[in-house]
Amino acid sequence: MINLFVCVLAIWTIITMTNFMVRTFSSQTTDFYAAINLLESDHFDFKVLRLRNDDVLLYSLATKKRYHMQKYQDMLRFTGDNLGHVPTLTNVREVHWQRSGRGLITSVVFKNGEKHQAYSRLAVK
């Protein structure tokens, strides 16, 4: 009887951990595409001014302001020229940007090893 109880407890633990991992991966995927959606938003209408390994300088044609998209500690964030920032992704291990044609490729590796990449068609200076 005790063996049966231990087996049921072990199976329940495995199922619970698997469900937790699936929700975590799904959440990071959703968060990644939400960040890309913000980058491509018509509300800002971004144009890439400068691209570095750890920072992308953007100009908003809608607000007439400059913004930085950068990795800071374990997050991807947007900042303006003044104080403050908006974190868009957390648990980020590394971020890489590169130009491609008339757009920007954003590659993100999360701390758990999950990788995502997206192409955003943006005006490039």
mmCIF file with all atom_site columns, C-alpha atoms in Angstrom:
data_model
loop_
_atom_site.group_PDB
_atom_site.id
_atom_site.type_symbol
_atom_site.label_atom_id
_atom_site.label_alt_id
_atom_site.label_comp_id
_atom_site.label_asym_id
_atom_site.label_entity_id
_atom_site.label_seq_id
_atom_site.pdbx_PDB_ins_code
_atom_site.Cartn_x
_atom_site.Cartn_y
_atom_site.Cartn_z
_atom_site.occupancy
_atom_site.B_iso_or_equiv
_atom_site.pdbx_formal_charge
_atom_site.auth_seq_id
_atom_site.auth_comp_id
_atom_site.auth_asym_id
_atom_site.auth_atom_id
_atom_site.pdbx_PDB_model_num
ATOM 1   C CA . MET A 1 1   ? 0.000  0.000  0.000   1.00 0.00 ? 1   MET A CA 1
ATOM 2   C CA . ILE A 1 2   ? 2.849  2.396  0.829   1.00 0.00 ? 2   ILE A CA 1
ATOM 3   C CA . ASN A 1 3   ? 4.562  1.553  -2.479  1.00 0.00 ? 3   ASN A CA 1
ATOM 4   C CA . LEU A 1 4   ? 1.390  2.433  -4.354  1.00 0.00 ? 4   LEU A CA 1
ATOM 5   C CA . PHE A 1 5   ? 1.133  5.756  -2.516  1.00 0.00 ? 5   PHE A CA 1
ATOM 6   C CA . VAL A 1 6   ? 4.780  6.610  -3.284  1.00 0.00 ? 6   VAL A CA 1
ATOM 7   C CA . CYS A 1 7   ? 4.294  5.745  -6.978  1.00 0.00 ? 7   CYS A CA 1
ATOM 8   C CA . VAL A 1 8   ? 1.159  7.906  -7.230  1.00 0.00 ? 8   VAL A CA 1
ATOM 9   C CA . LEU A 1 9   ? 2.976  10.781 -5.492  1.00 0.00 ? 9   LEU A CA 1
ATOM 10  C CA . ALA A 1 10  ? 5.943  10.466 -7.878  1.00 0.00 ? 10  ALA A CA 1
ATOM 11  C CA . ILE A 1 11  ? 3.687  10.457 -10.953 1.00 0.00 ? 11  ILE A CA 1
ATOM 12  C CA . TRP A 1 12  ? 1.751  13.462 -9.652  1.00 0.00 ? 12  TRP A CA 1
ATOM 13  C CA . THR A 1 13  ? 5.030  15.345 -9.057  1.00 0.00 ? 13  THR A CA 1
ATOM 14  C CA . ILE A 1 14  ? 6.246  14.615 -12.601 1.00 0.00 ? 14  ILE A CA 1
ATOM 15  C CA . ILE A 1 15  ? 2.956  15.764 -14.136 1.00 0.00 ? 15  ILE A CA 1
ATOM 16  C CA . THR A 1 16  ? 2.935  18.953 -12.061 1.00 0.00 ? 16  THR A CA 1
ATOM 17  C CA . MET A 1 17  ? 6.527  19.841 -13.015 1.00 0.00 ? 17  MET A CA 1
ATOM 18  C CA . THR A 1 18  ? 5.843  19.147 -16.694 1.00 0.00 ? 18  THR A CA 1
ATOM 19  C CA . ASN A 1 19  ? 2.793  21.418 -16.657 1.00 0.00 ? 19  ASN A CA 1
ATOM 20  C CA . PHE A 1 20  ? 4.819  24.152 -14.940 1.00 0.00 ? 20  PHE A CA 1
ATOM 21  C CA . MET A 1 21  ? 7.582  23.947 -17.567 1.00 0.00 ? 21  MET A CA 1
ATOM 22  C CA . VAL A 1 22  ? 5.077  24.077 -20.449 1.00 0.00 ? 22  VAL A CA 1
ATOM 23  C CA . ARG A 1 23  ? 3.436  27.204 -18.975 1.00 0.00 ? 23  ARG A CA 1
ATOM 24  C CA . THR A 1 24  ? 6.841  28.854 -18.445 1.00 0.00 ? 24  THR A CA 1
ATOM 25  C CA . PHE A 1 25  ? 7.904  28.248 -22.075 1.00 0.00 ? 25  PHE A CA 1
ATOM 26  C CA . SER A 1 26  ? 4.537  29.455 -23.350 1.00 0.00 ? 26  SER A CA 1
ATOM 27  C CA . SER A 1 27  ? 4.767  32.608 -21.228 1.00 0.00 ? 27  SER A CA 1
ATOM 28  C CA . GLN A 1 28  ? 8.242  33.457 -22.539 1.00 0.00 ? 28  GLN A CA 1
ATOM 29  C CA . THR A 1 29  ? 7.111  32.956 -26.123 1.00 0.00 ? 29  THR A CA 1
ATOM 30  C CA . THR A 1 30  ? 4.115  35.227 -25.555 1.00 0.00 ? 30  THR A CA 1
ATOM 31  C CA . ASP A 1 31  ? 6.298  37.856 -23.856 1.00 0.00 ? 31  ASP A CA 1
ATOM 32  C CA . PHE A 1 32  ? 8.847  37.736 -26.703 1.00 0.00 ? 32  PHE A CA 1
ATOM 33  C CA . TYR A 1 33  ? 6.221  38.392 -29.360 1.00 0.00 ? 33  TYR A CA 1
ATOM 34  C CA . ALA A 1 34  ? 4.632  41.119 -27.223 1.00 0.00 ? 34  ALA A CA 1
ATOM 35  C CA . ALA A 1 35  ? 8.028  42.873 -27.154 1.00 0.00 ? 35  ALA A CA 1
ATOM 36  C CA . ILE A 1 36  ? 8.340  42.494 -30.931 1.00 0.00 ? 36  ILE A CA 1
ATOM 37  C CA . ASN A 1 37  ? 4.796  43.836 -31.302 1.00 0.00 ? 37  ASN A CA 1
ATOM 38  C CA . LEU A 1 38  ? 5.805  46.936 -29.327 1.00 0.00 ? 38  LEU A CA 1
ATOM 39  C CA . LEU A 1 39  ? 8.861  47.383 -31.558 1.00 0.00 ? 39  LEU A CA 1
ATOM 40  C CA . GLU A 1 40  ? 6.699  47.170 -34.700 1.00 0.00 ? 40  GLU A CA 1
ATOM 41  C CA . SER A 1 41  ? 3.847  49.235 -33.275 1.00 0.00 ? 41  SER A CA 1
ATOM 42  C CA . ASP A 1 42  ? 2.295  51.993 -35.387 1.00 0.00 ? 42  ASP A CA 1
ATOM 43  C CA . HIS A 1 43  ? 1.931  53.917 -32.119 1.00 0.00 ? 43  HIS A CA 1
ATOM 44  C CA . PHE A 1 44  ? 5.704  54.553 -32.227 1.00 0.00 ? 44  PHE A CA 1
ATOM 45  C CA . ASP A 1 45  ? 6.552  53.952 -35.900 1.00 0.00 ? 45  ASP A CA 1
ATOM 46  C CA . PHE A 1 46  ? 10.215 53.273 -35.071 1.00 0.00 ? 46  PHE A CA 1
ATOM 47  C CA . LYS A 1 47  ? 13.152 53.869 -37.370 1.00 0.00 ? 47  LYS A CA 1
ATOM 48  C CA . VAL A 1 48  ? 16.590 52.364 -36.590 1.00 0.00 ? 48  VAL A CA 1
ATOM 49  C CA . LEU A 1 49  ? 19.255 55.043 -36.182 1.00 0.00 ? 49  LEU A CA 1
ATOM 50  C CA . ARG A 1 50  ? 22.169 53.018 -34.811 1.00 0.00 ? 50  ARG A CA 1
ATOM 51  C CA . LEU A 1 51  ? 22.839 49.387 -34.031 1.00 0.00 ? 51  LEU A CA 1
ATOM 52  C CA . ARG A 1 52  ? 25.370 48.083 -31.500 1.00 0.00 ? 52  ARG A CA 1
ATOM 53  C CA . ASN A 1 53  ? 25.861 44.707 -29.827 1.00 0.00 ? 53  ASN A CA 1
ATOM 54  C CA . ASP A 1 54  ? 24.014 45.704 -26.657 1.00 0.00 ? 54  ASP A CA 1
ATOM 55  C CA . ASP A 1 55  ? 21.918 48.671 -27.774 1.00 0.00 ? 55  ASP A CA 1
ATOM 56  C CA . VAL A 1 56  ? 19.651 49.739 -30.623 1.00 0.00 ? 56  VAL A CA 1
ATOM 57  C CA . LEU A 1 57  ? 18.976 53.455 -30.978 1.00 0.00 ? 57  LEU A CA 1
ATOM 58  C CA . LEU A 1 58  ? 15.496 54.047 -32.378 1.00 0.00 ? 58  LEU A CA 1
ATOM 59  C CA . TYR A 1 59  ? 13.680 57.174 -33.492 1.00 0.00 ? 59  TYR A CA 1
ATOM 60  C CA . SER A 1 60  ? 9.916  57.342 -33.221 1.00 0.00 ? 60  SER A CA 1
ATOM 61  C CA . LEU A 1 61  ? 8.378  59.097 -36.192 1.00 0.00 ? 61  LEU A CA 1
ATOM 62  C CA . ALA A 1 62  ? 5.112  59.337 -34.218 1.00 0.00 ? 62  ALA A CA 1
ATOM 63  C CA . THR A 1 63  ? 6.426  60.898 -30.993 1.00 0.00 ? 63  THR A CA 1
ATOM 64  C CA . LYS A 1 64  ? 9.492  62.619 -32.517 1.00 0.00 ? 64  LYS A CA 1
ATOM 65  C CA . LYS A 1 65  ? 11.695 61.161 -29.732 1.00 0.00 ? 65  LYS A CA 1
ATOM 66  C CA . ARG A 1 66  ? 14.701 58.846 -29.510 1.00 0.00 ? 66  ARG A CA 1
ATOM 67  C CA . TYR A 1 67  ? 14.541 55.530 -27.648 1.00 0.00 ? 67  TYR A CA 1
ATOM 68  C CA . HIS A 1 68  ? 17.033 52.805 -26.770 1.00 0.00 ? 68  HIS A CA 1
ATOM 69  C CA . MET A 1 69  ? 16.254 49.105 -26.808 1.00 0.00 ? 69  MET A CA 1
ATOM 70  C CA . GLN A 1 70  ? 18.900 47.342 -24.747 1.00 0.00 ? 70  GLN A CA 1
ATOM 71  C CA . LYS A 1 71  ? 19.714 44.427 -22.504 1.00 0.00 ? 71  LYS A CA 1
ATOM 72  C CA . TYR A 1 72  ? 20.149 45.493 -18.896 1.00 0.00 ? 72  TYR A CA 1
ATOM 73  C CA . GLN A 1 73  ? 21.008 42.873 -16.273 1.00 0.00 ? 73  GLN A CA 1
ATOM 74  C CA . ASP A 1 74  ? 18.591 40.025 -17.087 1.00 0.00 ? 74  ASP A CA 1
ATOM 75  C CA . MET A 1 75  ? 15.967 42.041 -18.970 1.00 0.00 ? 75  MET A CA 1
ATOM 76  C CA . LEU A 1 76  ? 15.308 43.638 -22.329 1.00 0.00 ? 76  LEU A CA 1
ATOM 77  C CA . ARG A 1 77  ? 14.098 47.208 -21.879 1.00 0.00 ? 77  ARG A CA 1
ATOM 78  C CA . PHE A 1 78  ? 13.120 50.382 -23.695 1.00 0.00 ? 78  PHE A CA 1
ATOM 79  C CA . THR A 1 79  ? 14.451 53.696 -22.412 1.00 0.00 ? 79  THR A CA 1
ATOM 80  C CA . GLY A 1 80  ? 14.066 57.260 -23.555 1.00 0.00 ? 80  GLY A CA 1
ATOM 81  C CA . ASP A 1 81  ? 16.686 59.989 -23.537 1.00 0.00 ? 81  ASP A CA 1
ATOM 82  C CA . ASN A 1 82  ? 15.419 61.020 -20.103 1.00 0.00 ? 82  ASN A CA 1
ATOM 83  C CA . LEU A 1 83  ? 14.845 59.056 -16.905 1.00 0.00 ? 83  LEU A CA 1
ATOM 84  C CA . GLY A 1 84  ? 12.927 55.801 -16.712 1.00 0.00 ? 84  GLY A CA 1
ATOM 85  C CA . HIS A 1 85  ? 12.656 52.530 -18.573 1.00 0.00 ? 85  HIS A CA 1
ATOM 86  C CA . VAL A 1 86  ? 10.024 50.011 -19.629 1.00 0.00 ? 86  VAL A CA 1
ATOM 87  C CA . PRO A 1 87  ? 11.058 46.372 -19.125 1.00 0.00 ? 87  PRO A CA 1
ATOM 88  C CA . THR A 1 88  ? 9.677  44.253 -21.967 1.00 0.00 ? 88  THR A CA 1
ATOM 89  C CA . LEU A 1 89  ? 11.314 40.849 -21.323 1.00 0.00 ? 89  LEU A CA 1
ATOM 90  C CA . THR A 1 90  ? 12.747 39.231 -18.199 1.00 0.00 ? 90  THR A CA 1
ATOM 91  C CA . ASN A 1 91  ? 14.984 36.203 -17.588 1.00 0.00 ? 91  ASN A CA 1
ATOM 92  C CA . VAL A 1 92  ? 17.067 37.080 -20.651 1.00 0.00 ? 92  VAL A CA 1
ATOM 93  C CA . ARG A 1 93  ? 20.529 35.554 -20.955 1.00 0.00 ? 93  ARG A CA 1
ATOM 94  C CA . GLU A 1 94  ? 21.556 37.213 -24.216 1.00 0.00 ? 94  GLU A CA 1
ATOM 95  C CA . VAL A 1 95  ? 20.201 39.425 -26.973 1.00 0.00 ? 95  VAL A CA 1
ATOM 96  C CA . HIS A 1 96  ? 21.608 40.010 -30.431 1.00 0.00 ? 96  HIS A CA 1
ATOM 97  C CA . TRP A 1 97  ? 20.427 42.413 -33.129 1.00 0.00 ? 97  TRP A CA 1
ATOM 98  C CA . GLN A 1 98  ? 21.407 42.590 -36.778 1.00 0.00 ? 98  GLN A CA 1
ATOM 99  C CA . ARG A 1 99  ? 20.227 44.465 -39.834 1.00 0.00 ? 99  ARG A CA 1
ATOM 100 C CA . SER A 1 100 ? 18.647 42.514 -42.611 1.00 0.00 ? 100 SER A CA 1
ATOM 101 C CA . GLY A 1 101 ? 17.433 44.225 -45.730 1.00 0.00 ? 101 GLY A CA 1
ATOM 102 C CA . ARG A 1 102 ? 14.972 46.911 -44.660 1.00 0.00 ? 102 ARG A CA 1
ATOM 103 C CA . GLY A 1 103 ? 14.575 45.597 -41.144 1.00 0.00 ? 103 GLY A CA 1
ATOM 104 C CA . LEU A 1 104 ? 15.983 44.339 -37.898 1.00 0.00 ? 104 LEU A CA 1
ATOM 105 C CA . ILE A 1 105 ? 16.450 40.773 -36.654 1.00 0.00 ? 105 ILE A CA 1
ATOM 106 C CA . THR A 1 106 ? 16.084 40.342 -32.893 1.00 0.00 ? 106 THR A CA 1
ATOM 107 C CA . SER A 1 107 ? 17.463 37.127 -31.369 1.00 0.00 ? 107 SER A CA 1
ATOM 108 C CA . VAL A 1 108 ? 16.885 36.337 -27.688 1.00 0.00 ? 108 VAL A CA 1
ATOM 109 C CA . VAL A 1 109 ? 18.142 33.472 -25.537 1.00 0.00 ? 109 VAL A CA 1
ATOM 110 C CA . PHE A 1 110 ? 16.371 33.095 -22.195 1.00 0.00 ? 110 PHE A CA 1
ATOM 111 C CA . LYS A 1 111 ? 18.058 31.840 -19.032 1.00 0.00 ? 111 LYS A CA 1
ATOM 112 C CA . ASN A 1 112 ? 16.413 28.424 -19.444 1.00 0.00 ? 112 ASN A CA 1
ATOM 113 C CA . GLY A 1 113 ? 17.985 28.036 -22.915 1.00 0.00 ? 113 GLY A CA 1
ATOM 114 C CA . GLU A 1 114 ? 14.849 28.800 -24.925 1.00 0.00 ? 114 GLU A CA 1
ATOM 115 C CA . LYS A 1 115 ? 15.665 30.734 -28.128 1.00 0.00 ? 115 LYS A CA 1
ATOM 116 C CA . HIS A 1 116 ? 13.491 33.063 -30.192 1.00 0.00 ? 116 HIS A CA 1
ATOM 117 C CA . GLN A 1 117 ? 14.163 35.127 -33.284 1.00 0.00 ? 117 GLN A CA 1
ATOM 118 C CA . ALA A 1 118 ? 12.004 37.608 -35.182 1.00 0.00 ? 118 ALA A CA 1
ATOM 119 C CA . TYR A 1 119 ? 12.341 39.890 -38.165 1.00 0.00 ? 119 TYR A CA 1
ATOM 120 C CA . SER A 1 120 ? 10.850 43.376 -37.860 1.00 0.00 ? 120 SER A CA 1
ATOM 121 C CA . ARG A 1 121 ? 10.415 45.538 -40.926 1.00 0.00 ? 121 ARG A CA 1
ATOM 122 C CA . LEU A 1 122 ? 11.503 48.985 -39.777 1.00 0.00 ? 122 LEU A CA 1
ATOM 123 C CA . ALA A 1 123 ? 12.804 52.016 -41.570 1.00 0.00 ? 123 ALA A CA 1
ATOM 124 C CA . VAL A 1 124 ? 16.607 52.066 -41.437 1.00 0.00 ? 124 VAL A CA 1
ATOM 125 C CA . LYS A 1 125 ? 18.609 55.286 -41.599 1.00 0.00 ? 125 LYS A CA 1
#
